[in-house]
mmCIF file of C-alpha atoms in Angstrom:
data_model
loop_
_atom_site.group_PDB
_atom_site.id
_atom_site.type_symbol
_atom_site.label_atom_id
_atom_site.label_comp_id
_atom_site.label_asym_id
_atom_site.label_seq_id
_atom_site.Cartn_x
_atom_site.Cartn_y
_atom_site.Cartn_z
ATOM 1 C CA MET A 1 0.000 0.000 0.000
ATOM 2 C CA SER A 2 1.432 3.400 -0.990
ATOM 3 C CA ASN A 3 1.959 6.132 1.601
ATOM 4 C CA ILE A 4 -0.644 8.347 -0.111
ATOM 5 C CA VAL A 5 -3.322 5.664 0.065
ATOM 6 C CA ARG A 6 -2.380 4.738 3.632
ATOM 7 C CA ASN A 7 -2.497 8.364 4.796
ATOM 8 C CA SER A 8 -5.832 8.902 3.055
ATOM 9 C CA LEU A 9 -7.324 5.895 4.801
ATOM 10 C CA ILE A 10 -6.012 7.087 8.151
ATOM 11 C CA ALA A 11 -7.461 10.553 7.600
ATOM 12 C CA SER A 12 -10.833 9.063 6.653
ATOM 13 C CA LEU A 13 -10.824 6.873 9.736
ATOM 14 C CA CYS A 14 -10.016 9.858 11.961
ATOM 15 C CA MET A 15 -12.952 11.818 10.558
ATOM 16 C CA PHE A 16 -15.232 8.818 11.102
ATOM 17 C CA ILE A 17 -14.107 8.451 14.725
ATOM 18 C CA LEU A 18 -14.540 12.196 15.258
ATOM 19 C CA GLY A 19 -18.102 11.912 13.998
ATOM 20 C CA ILE A 20 -18.789 9.087 16.487
ATOM 21 C CA LEU A 21 -17.364 11.190 19.319
ATOM 22 C CA LEU A 22 -19.596 14.123 18.370
ATOM 23 C CA ILE A 23 -22.628 11.811 18.420
ATOM 24 C CA VAL A 24 -21.703 10.490 21.852
ATOM 25 C CA ILE A 25 -21.072 13.998 23.210
ATOM 26 C CA GLY A 26 -24.410 15.159 21.812
ATOM 27 C CA CYS A 27 -26.157 12.232 23.492
ATOM 28 C CA ILE A 28 -24.541 12.951 26.848
ATOM 29 C CA SER A 29 -25.331 16.654 26.547
ATOM 30 C CA GLY A 30 -29.017 15.923 26.237
ATOM 31 C CA GLY A 31 -29.682 15.926 22.503
ATOM 32 C CA LEU A 32 -31.365 12.531 22.558
ATOM 33 C CA SER A 33 -33.121 13.426 25.814
ATOM 34 C CA LEU A 34 -34.860 16.282 24.030
ATOM 35 C CA ALA A 35 -35.732 14.065 21.086
ATOM 36 C CA LYS A 36 -36.985 11.355 23.427
ATOM 37 C CA ASN A 37 -39.195 13.820 25.299
ATOM 38 C CA LEU A 38 -40.721 15.029 22.054
ATOM 39 C CA VAL A 39 -41.370 11.454 20.938
ATOM 40 C CA THR A 40 -42.719 10.475 24.353
ATOM 41 C CA GLU A 41 -45.141 13.424 24.353
ATOM 42 C CA GLY A 42 -46.452 12.280 20.993
ATOM 43 C CA VAL A 43 -46.690 8.687 22.204
ATOM 44 C CA ASP A 44 -48.613 9.748 25.308
ATOM 45 C CA LYS A 45 -51.123 11.627 23.159
ATOM 46 C CA LEU A 46 -51.618 8.501 21.063
ATOM 47 C CA GLY A 47 -52.138 6.378 24.167
ATOM 48 C CA ILE A 48 -49.284 3.956 23.440
ATOM 49 C CA VAL A 49 -48.124 2.319 26.687
ATOM 50 C CA ASN A 50 -45.027 0.454 25.507
ATOM 51 C CA PRO A 51 -43.031 2.462 22.922
ATOM 52 C CA HIS A 52 -39.931 0.749 21.516
ATOM 53 C CA PHE A 53 -36.839 2.798 20.762
ATOM 54 C CA ILE A 54 -33.780 1.564 18.875
ATOM 55 C CA ILE A 55 -31.155 4.315 18.853
ATOM 56 C CA PRO A 56 -27.383 3.709 18.951
ATOM 57 C CA PHE A 57 -25.379 5.454 21.678
ATOM 58 C CA GLY A 58 -28.662 6.319 23.447
ATOM 59 C CA VAL A 59 -29.048 7.765 26.890
ATOM 60 C CA ASP A 60 -31.979 8.077 29.278
ATOM 61 C CA ASP A 61 -34.163 5.050 28.453
ATOM 62 C CA MET A 62 -32.305 4.017 25.274
ATOM 63 C CA SER A 63 -29.357 1.689 25.635
ATOM 64 C CA PHE A 64 -26.061 1.759 23.760
ATOM 65 C CA SER A 65 -26.466 0.007 20.408
ATOM 66 C CA LEU A 66 -29.345 -2.052 21.799
ATOM 67 C CA SER A 67 -33.090 -1.583 21.973
ATOM 68 C CA PHE A 68 -34.898 -0.581 25.143
ATOM 69 C CA GLY A 69 -38.490 -1.679 25.146
ATOM 70 C CA GLY A 70 -39.775 0.403 28.049
ATOM 71 C CA LEU A 71 -42.439 -1.011 30.378
ATOM 72 C CA ASP A 72 -44.742 -3.950 29.729
ATOM 73 C CA SER A 73 -48.381 -2.976 30.209
ATOM 74 C CA ASP A 74 -49.304 -6.606 31.043
ATOM 75 C CA TYR A 75 -47.530 -6.351 34.407
ATOM 76 C CA GLU A 76 -47.810 -4.049 37.397
ATOM 77 C CA ILE A 77 -45.883 -0.757 37.230
ATOM 78 C CA TYR A 78 -44.420 0.610 40.454
ATOM 79 C CA SER A 79 -43.293 4.079 41.514
ATOM 80 C CA GLY A 80 -42.012 5.463 44.795
ATOM 81 C CA ASP A 81 -41.065 3.302 47.774
ATOM 82 C CA THR A 82 -41.756 -0.397 47.219
ATOM 83 C CA GLU A 83 -40.613 -3.609 48.938
ATOM 84 C CA LEU A 84 -41.151 -6.798 46.945
ATOM 85 C CA THR A 85 -39.893 -9.795 48.959
ATOM 86 C CA ASN A 86 -39.963 -13.571 48.419
ATOM 87 C CA MET A 87 -41.073 -13.042 44.837
ATOM 88 C CA PHE A 88 -39.528 -15.817 42.749
ATOM 89 C CA SER A 89 -37.726 -18.956 43.887
ATOM 90 C CA MET A 90 -34.308 -19.679 42.374
ATOM 91 C CA ASP A 91 -35.675 -23.083 41.318
ATOM 92 C CA GLU A 92 -38.089 -21.457 38.872
ATOM 93 C CA VAL A 93 -35.633 -18.913 37.417
ATOM 94 C CA SER A 94 -33.103 -19.618 34.666
ATOM 95 C CA ASN A 95 -32.590 -16.149 33.123
ATOM 96 C CA LEU A 96 -32.362 -12.549 34.264
ATOM 97 C CA GLN A 97 -32.882 -9.407 32.188
ATOM 98 C CA MET A 98 -32.612 -5.808 33.381
ATOM 99 C CA ASP A 99 -33.342 -2.726 31.245
ATOM 100 C CA PHE A 100 -32.542 0.396 33.236
ATOM 101 C CA ALA A 101 -32.875 3.997 32.099
ATOM 102 C CA ALA A 102 -31.319 6.266 34.708
ATOM 103 C CA GLY A 103 -30.696 6.351 38.431
ATOM 104 C CA THR A 104 -28.937 3.819 40.662
ATOM 105 C CA VAL A 105 -28.905 0.034 40.775
ATOM 106 C CA THR A 106 -27.451 -2.111 43.535
ATOM 107 C CA ILE A 107 -27.316 -5.901 43.269
ATOM 108 C CA GLU A 108 -27.145 -7.630 46.641
ATOM 109 C CA GLU A 109 -27.293 -11.167 47.999
ATOM 110 C CA SER A 110 -30.782 -12.328 48.974
ATOM 111 C CA GLU A 111 -31.431 -13.503 52.530
ATOM 112 C CA ASN A 112 -33.008 -16.727 51.226
ATOM 113 C CA GLU A 113 -33.610 -18.646 47.982
ATOM 114 C CA TYR A 114 -35.974 -16.001 46.593
ATOM 115 C CA TYR A 115 -35.445 -12.997 44.343
ATOM 116 C CA ALA A 116 -36.505 -9.690 45.865
ATOM 117 C CA LEU A 117 -36.475 -5.997 44.990
ATOM 118 C CA SER A 118 -36.739 -2.678 46.746
ATOM 119 C CA GLY A 119 -37.332 0.524 44.826
ATOM 120 C CA SER A 120 -37.645 4.256 45.373
ATOM 121 C CA GLY A 121 -37.671 7.476 43.395
ATOM 122 C CA SER A 122 -40.221 9.045 41.091
ATOM 123 C CA GLY A 123 -39.388 6.917 38.071
ATOM 124 C CA LYS A 124 -41.429 3.890 37.041
ATOM 125 C CA TYR A 125 -40.227 0.315 37.303
ATOM 126 C CA GLN A 126 -41.343 -3.311 37.047
ATOM 127 C CA PHE A 127 -40.322 -6.631 38.588
ATOM 128 C CA TYR A 128 -41.878 -9.815 37.237
ATOM 129 C CA GLU A 129 -41.188 -13.356 36.036
ATOM 130 C CA GLU A 130 -42.234 -14.872 32.740
ATOM 131 C CA ASP A 131 -41.284 -18.304 31.340
ATOM 132 C CA GLY A 132 -38.356 -18.685 33.709
ATOM 133 C CA THR A 133 -36.951 -15.174 33.150
ATOM 134 C CA VAL A 134 -36.951 -12.465 35.804
ATOM 135 C CA TYR A 135 -37.402 -8.983 34.301
ATOM 136 C CA VAL A 136 -36.449 -5.685 35.911
ATOM 137 C CA ASN A 137 -37.467 -2.670 33.812
ATOM 138 C CA ALA A 138 -37.105 0.950 34.856
ATOM 139 C CA VAL A 139 -37.619 4.285 33.092
ATOM 140 C CA ALA A 140 -37.124 7.864 34.212
ATOM 141 C CA THR A 141 -39.994 10.306 34.595
ATOM 142 C CA GLY A 142 -38.808 13.721 33.498
ATOM 143 C CA THR A 143 -35.741 14.486 35.605
ATOM 144 C CA GLU A 144 -36.668 11.940 38.292
ATOM 145 C CA ALA A 145 -34.916 8.565 38.227
ATOM 146 C CA CYS A 146 -35.325 5.203 39.910
ATOM 147 C CA HIS A 147 -33.269 3.721 42.718
ATOM 148 C CA ILE A 148 -33.381 -0.062 42.617
ATOM 149 C CA THR A 149 -31.872 -2.768 44.821
ATOM 150 C CA LEU A 150 -32.137 -6.263 43.335
ATOM 151 C CA TYR A 151 -31.559 -9.255 45.605
ATOM 152 C CA ILE A 152 -30.257 -12.463 43.987
ATOM 153 C CA PRO A 153 -30.047 -15.794 45.850
ATOM 154 C CA ARG A 154 -26.504 -16.852 46.701
ATOM 155 C CA GLY A 155 -25.414 -19.848 44.666
ATOM 156 C CA GLU A 156 -27.846 -19.131 41.823
ATOM 157 C CA ILE A 157 -26.419 -20.250 38.457
ATOM 158 C CA LEU A 158 -28.274 -18.727 35.512
ATOM 159 C CA GLU A 159 -28.339 -19.749 31.871
ATOM 160 C CA GLN A 160 -28.209 -16.105 30.740
ATOM 161 C CA ALA A 161 -28.099 -12.712 32.408
ATOM 162 C CA GLU A 162 -28.532 -9.563 30.317
ATOM 163 C CA PHE A 163 -28.153 -5.996 31.577
ATOM 164 C CA ASN A 164 -28.842 -2.850 29.540
ATOM 165 C CA PHE A 165 -27.908 0.317 31.408
ATOM 166 C CA ALA A 166 -28.532 3.618 29.650
ATOM 167 C CA ALA A 167 -27.156 5.921 32.355
ATOM 168 C CA GLY A 168 -26.650 6.154 36.082
ATOM 169 C CA GLU A 169 -24.642 4.182 38.637
ATOM 170 C CA VAL A 170 -24.674 0.407 38.984
ATOM 171 C CA GLU A 171 -22.915 -1.670 41.637
ATOM 172 C CA GLY A 172 -22.981 -5.452 41.831
ATOM 173 C CA ARG A 173 -22.043 -6.514 45.352
ATOM 174 C CA THR A 174 -22.810 -10.228 45.178
ATOM 175 C CA MET A 175 -21.560 -13.169 43.133
ATOM 176 C CA LEU A 176 -23.158 -13.377 39.691
ATOM 177 C CA GLN A 177 -22.873 -16.822 38.073
ATOM 178 C CA THR A 178 -24.235 -17.442 34.593
ATOM 179 C CA ASP A 179 -23.443 -19.328 31.423
ATOM 180 C CA ILE A 180 -23.878 -16.239 29.218
ATOM 181 C CA LEU A 181 -23.486 -12.664 30.458
ATOM 182 C CA LYS A 182 -24.403 -9.716 28.219
ATOM 183 C CA ILE A 183 -23.888 -6.163 29.442
ATOM 184 C CA ALA A 184 -24.394 -2.875 27.591
ATOM 185 C CA SER A 185 -23.814 0.548 29.144
ATOM 186 C CA GLY A 186 -24.494 3.833 27.357
ATOM 187 C CA ALA A 187 -23.169 6.248 29.973
ATOM 188 C CA GLY A 188 -22.592 6.166 33.680
ATOM 189 C CA ILE A 189 -20.555 4.121 36.152
ATOM 190 C CA VAL A 190 -20.936 0.341 36.378
ATOM 191 C CA ASN A 191 -19.041 -2.013 38.684
ATOM 192 C CA PHE A 192 -19.407 -5.752 39.228
ATOM 193 C CA SER A 193 -17.439 -7.205 42.120
ATOM 194 C CA GLU A 194 -17.713 -10.952 41.387
ATOM 195 C CA VAL A 195 -18.586 -12.549 38.058
ATOM 196 C CA SER A 196 -18.350 -16.104 36.735
ATOM 197 C CA ALA A 197 -19.413 -16.844 33.145
ATOM 198 C CA ASN A 198 -18.567 -19.040 30.188
ATOM 199 C CA GLU A 199 -19.290 -16.227 27.737
ATOM 200 C CA LEU A 200 -19.086 -12.481 28.388
ATOM 201 C CA GLU A 201 -20.209 -9.754 25.969
ATOM 202 C CA CYS A 202 -19.592 -6.186 27.133
ATOM 203 C CA GLU A 203 -20.491 -3.020 25.187
ATOM 204 C CA VAL A 204 -19.712 0.454 26.512
ATOM 205 C CA GLY A 205 -20.672 3.753 24.906
ATOM 206 C CA ALA A 206 -19.289 6.598 26.998
ATOM 207 C CA GLY A 207 -19.388 5.159 30.496
ATOM 208 C CA ASP A 208 -16.935 3.768 33.037
ATOM 209 C CA PHE A 209 -17.142 0.010 33.497
ATOM 210 C CA SER A 210 -15.172 -2.290 35.820
ATOM 211 C CA PHE A 211 -15.008 -5.940 36.881
ATOM 212 C CA ASP A 212 -13.123 -6.284 40.169
ATOM 213 C CA SER A 213 -12.886 -10.075 40.397
ATOM 214 C CA ALA A 214 -14.090 -12.078 37.424
ATOM 215 C CA THR A 215 -13.586 -15.516 35.923
ATOM 216 C CA VAL A 216 -14.796 -16.037 32.364
ATOM 217 C CA LYS A 217 -14.007 -18.300 29.445
ATOM 218 C CA ASP A 218 -14.569 -16.428 26.179
ATOM 219 C CA CYS A 219 -15.156 -12.668 26.230
ATOM 220 C CA THR A 220 -15.802 -9.730 23.911
ATOM 221 C CA PHE A 221 -15.320 -6.057 24.780
ATOM 222 C CA GLU A 222 -16.510 -3.222 22.520
ATOM 223 C CA VAL A 223 -15.845 0.350 23.638
ATOM 224 C CA ALA A 224 -16.774 3.554 21.780
ATOM 225 C CA ALA A 225 -15.537 6.379 23.992
ATOM 226 C CA GLY A 226 -15.774 4.885 27.448
ATOM 227 C CA LYS A 227 -13.489 3.029 29.792
ATOM 228 C CA VAL A 228 -13.359 -0.643 30.791
ATOM 229 C CA CYS A 229 -11.207 -2.231 33.468
ATOM 230 C CA TYR A 230 -11.364 -6.019 33.783
ATOM 231 C CA THR A 231 -9.516 -7.716 36.645
ATOM 232 C CA GLY A 232 -9.561 -11.482 36.919
ATOM 233 C CA ILE A 233 -9.039 -14.659 34.916
ATOM 234 C CA ILE A 234 -9.832 -15.412 31.268
ATOM 235 C CA ASN A 235 -9.718 -19.099 30.340
ATOM 236 C CA GLY A 236 -10.583 -18.782 26.644
ATOM 237 C CA ASP A 237 -10.433 -16.384 23.708
ATOM 238 C CA VAL A 238 -10.566 -12.587 23.959
ATOM 239 C CA ASP A 239 -11.848 -10.115 21.344
ATOM 240 C CA VAL A 240 -11.306 -6.427 22.137
ATOM 241 C CA SER A 241 -12.384 -3.464 19.986
ATOM 242 C CA CYS A 242 -11.699 0.090 21.145
ATOM 243 C CA ALA A 243 -12.683 3.151 19.085
ATOM 244 C CA ALA A 244 -11.644 6.114 21.223
ATOM 245 C CA GLY A 245 -11.798 4.843 24.791
ATOM 246 C CA ASP A 246 -9.566 2.902 27.143
ATOM 247 C CA ILE A 247 -9.547 -0.806 27.936
ATOM 248 C CA SER A 248 -7.429 -2.364 30.649
ATOM 249 C CA LEU A 249 -7.231 -6.128 31.209
ATOM 250 C CA VAL A 250 -5.476 -7.172 34.408
ATOM 251 C CA LEU A 251 -5.112 -10.941 34.200
ATOM 252 C CA GLY A 252 -3.647 -13.775 36.178
ATOM 253 C CA GLY A 253 -0.976 -15.916 34.515
ATOM 254 C CA ASP A 254 1.579 -14.848 31.913
ATOM 255 C CA LYS A 255 1.414 -13.326 28.440
ATOM 256 C CA GLU A 256 2.643 -16.526 26.731
ATOM 257 C CA ALA A 257 -0.745 -18.112 27.504
ATOM 258 C CA PHE A 258 -2.241 -16.284 24.477
ATOM 259 C CA ASN A 259 -1.565 -15.778 20.788
ATOM 260 C CA TYR A 260 -2.077 -12.148 19.741
ATOM 261 C CA ASP A 261 -3.549 -10.418 16.709
ATOM 262 C CA VAL A 262 -2.982 -6.680 17.169
ATOM 263 C CA SER A 263 -4.013 -3.803 14.910
ATOM 264 C CA PHE A 264 -4.471 -0.083 15.443
ATOM 265 C CA ALA A 265 -4.770 3.145 13.438
ATOM 266 C CA MET A 266 -3.774 5.971 15.790
ATOM 267 C CA GLY A 267 -4.192 4.267 19.148
ATOM 268 C CA SER A 268 -1.818 2.278 21.302
ATOM 269 C CA VAL A 269 -1.629 -1.293 22.585
ATOM 270 C CA SER A 270 0.548 -2.704 25.338
ATOM 271 C CA ILE A 271 0.942 -6.360 26.315
ATOM 272 C CA GLY A 272 2.911 -6.790 29.484
ATOM 273 C CA ASP A 273 6.008 -4.623 29.113
ATOM 274 C CA TYR A 274 5.774 -4.540 25.295
ATOM 275 C CA GLU A 275 4.248 -1.313 23.948
ATOM 276 C CA MET A 276 3.029 -0.654 20.413
ATOM 277 C CA ASP A 277 1.902 2.659 18.925
ATOM 278 C CA GLY A 278 2.183 4.660 15.731
ATOM 279 C CA LEU A 279 0.082 4.853 12.581
ATOM 280 C CA ALA A 280 -1.736 1.907 10.948
ATOM 281 C CA GLN A 281 0.210 -0.914 12.550
ATOM 282 C CA ASP A 282 -0.494 -4.660 12.546
ATOM 283 C CA TYR A 283 1.219 -7.316 14.634
ATOM 284 C CA LEU A 284 0.885 -11.079 14.969
ATOM 285 C CA PHE A 285 2.412 -12.939 17.907
ATOM 286 C CA SER A 286 2.182 -16.728 17.994
ATOM 287 C CA ASN A 287 3.128 -18.448 21.226
ATOM 288 C CA GLY A 288 1.715 -21.833 20.268
ATOM 289 C CA ALA A 289 -0.980 -21.226 22.860
ATOM 290 C CA ASP A 290 -4.509 -22.632 22.982
ATOM 291 C CA LYS A 291 -6.035 -19.192 23.597
ATOM 292 C CA ASN A 292 -6.212 -16.244 21.204
ATOM 293 C CA MET A 293 -6.485 -12.528 21.897
ATOM 294 C CA VAL A 294 -7.580 -10.065 19.196
ATOM 295 C CA LEU A 295 -6.863 -6.413 20.050
ATOM 296 C CA GLU A 296 -8.131 -3.653 17.729
ATOM 297 C CA ALA A 297 -7.753 0.052 18.541
ATOM 298 C CA ALA A 298 -8.692 2.986 16.309
ATOM 299 C CA MET A 299 -7.863 6.037 18.437
ATOM 300 C CA GLY A 300 -8.201 4.260 21.750
ATOM 301 C CA ASN A 301 -5.787 2.595 24.137
ATOM 302 C CA ILE A 302 -5.654 -1.072 25.117
ATOM 303 C CA GLU A 303 -3.535 -2.312 27.997
ATOM 304 C CA VAL A 304 -3.042 -5.972 28.956
ATOM 305 C CA ILE A 305 -1.320 -6.541 32.281
ATOM 306 C CA PHE A 306 -0.327 -9.912 33.729
ATOM 307 C CA GLU A 307 0.091 -10.430 37.454
#
């Protein structure tokens, strides 16, 4: 590839990334909030209870690159102070799904084998079970948000857990064990203290996401302009894509446990004490390992640390 063509491609990529950043900044600044309010006003006039938005990099009640379906009119809608105890036994639950617009979420250990929830705030929220899946849905009302504490039985092993957080603060304080874990965060601060999963999919728009102590097999991280810090063990393959944010993987073991496929445009990648940066670089490192790590950075930074 000639230098002229290479430089042209780099310039085009930079403009594309800049456009993404402007979209994210506009979302955080309230552009989509205004649009959502206008749409919601129209929906209210039409009498539609469960509008369905699909907007990338959304905030408020629209999740990053995923759809947020709002509230289900077939189930009770709560607001204000609510205590829902001994709701669903762990024996009848195999999946968990949470769609959260804005506010705070705390995930705690249940006192018994039942799921429970306590809520407050002026936002609206739901807590119900259907076909073996526990649903927690919450939307903001104007500037008022929800404050939810979800209680999960200790020792519960789920088939799939899916969390879509548009904005706010989320803290997982209890062990979360599941075969498949999917997490998307548009903006805000999200922290999970203990996670065990065979498959992890994590998408971050412009938020700050961290796993303090995790053990997973295969995992995928996609970051637009946010920050992810993963601390723990990875027993399988890793796929990391970073547009303009920062990703830090702090892993047990040594760097020879993986083969590496590294590429970046204007970002930087470091593996252990080996640092790579510059323009439009590609690297392949084969250690004859059973596990593979793909690291792609456009204007972002990826750091892999072994302890």
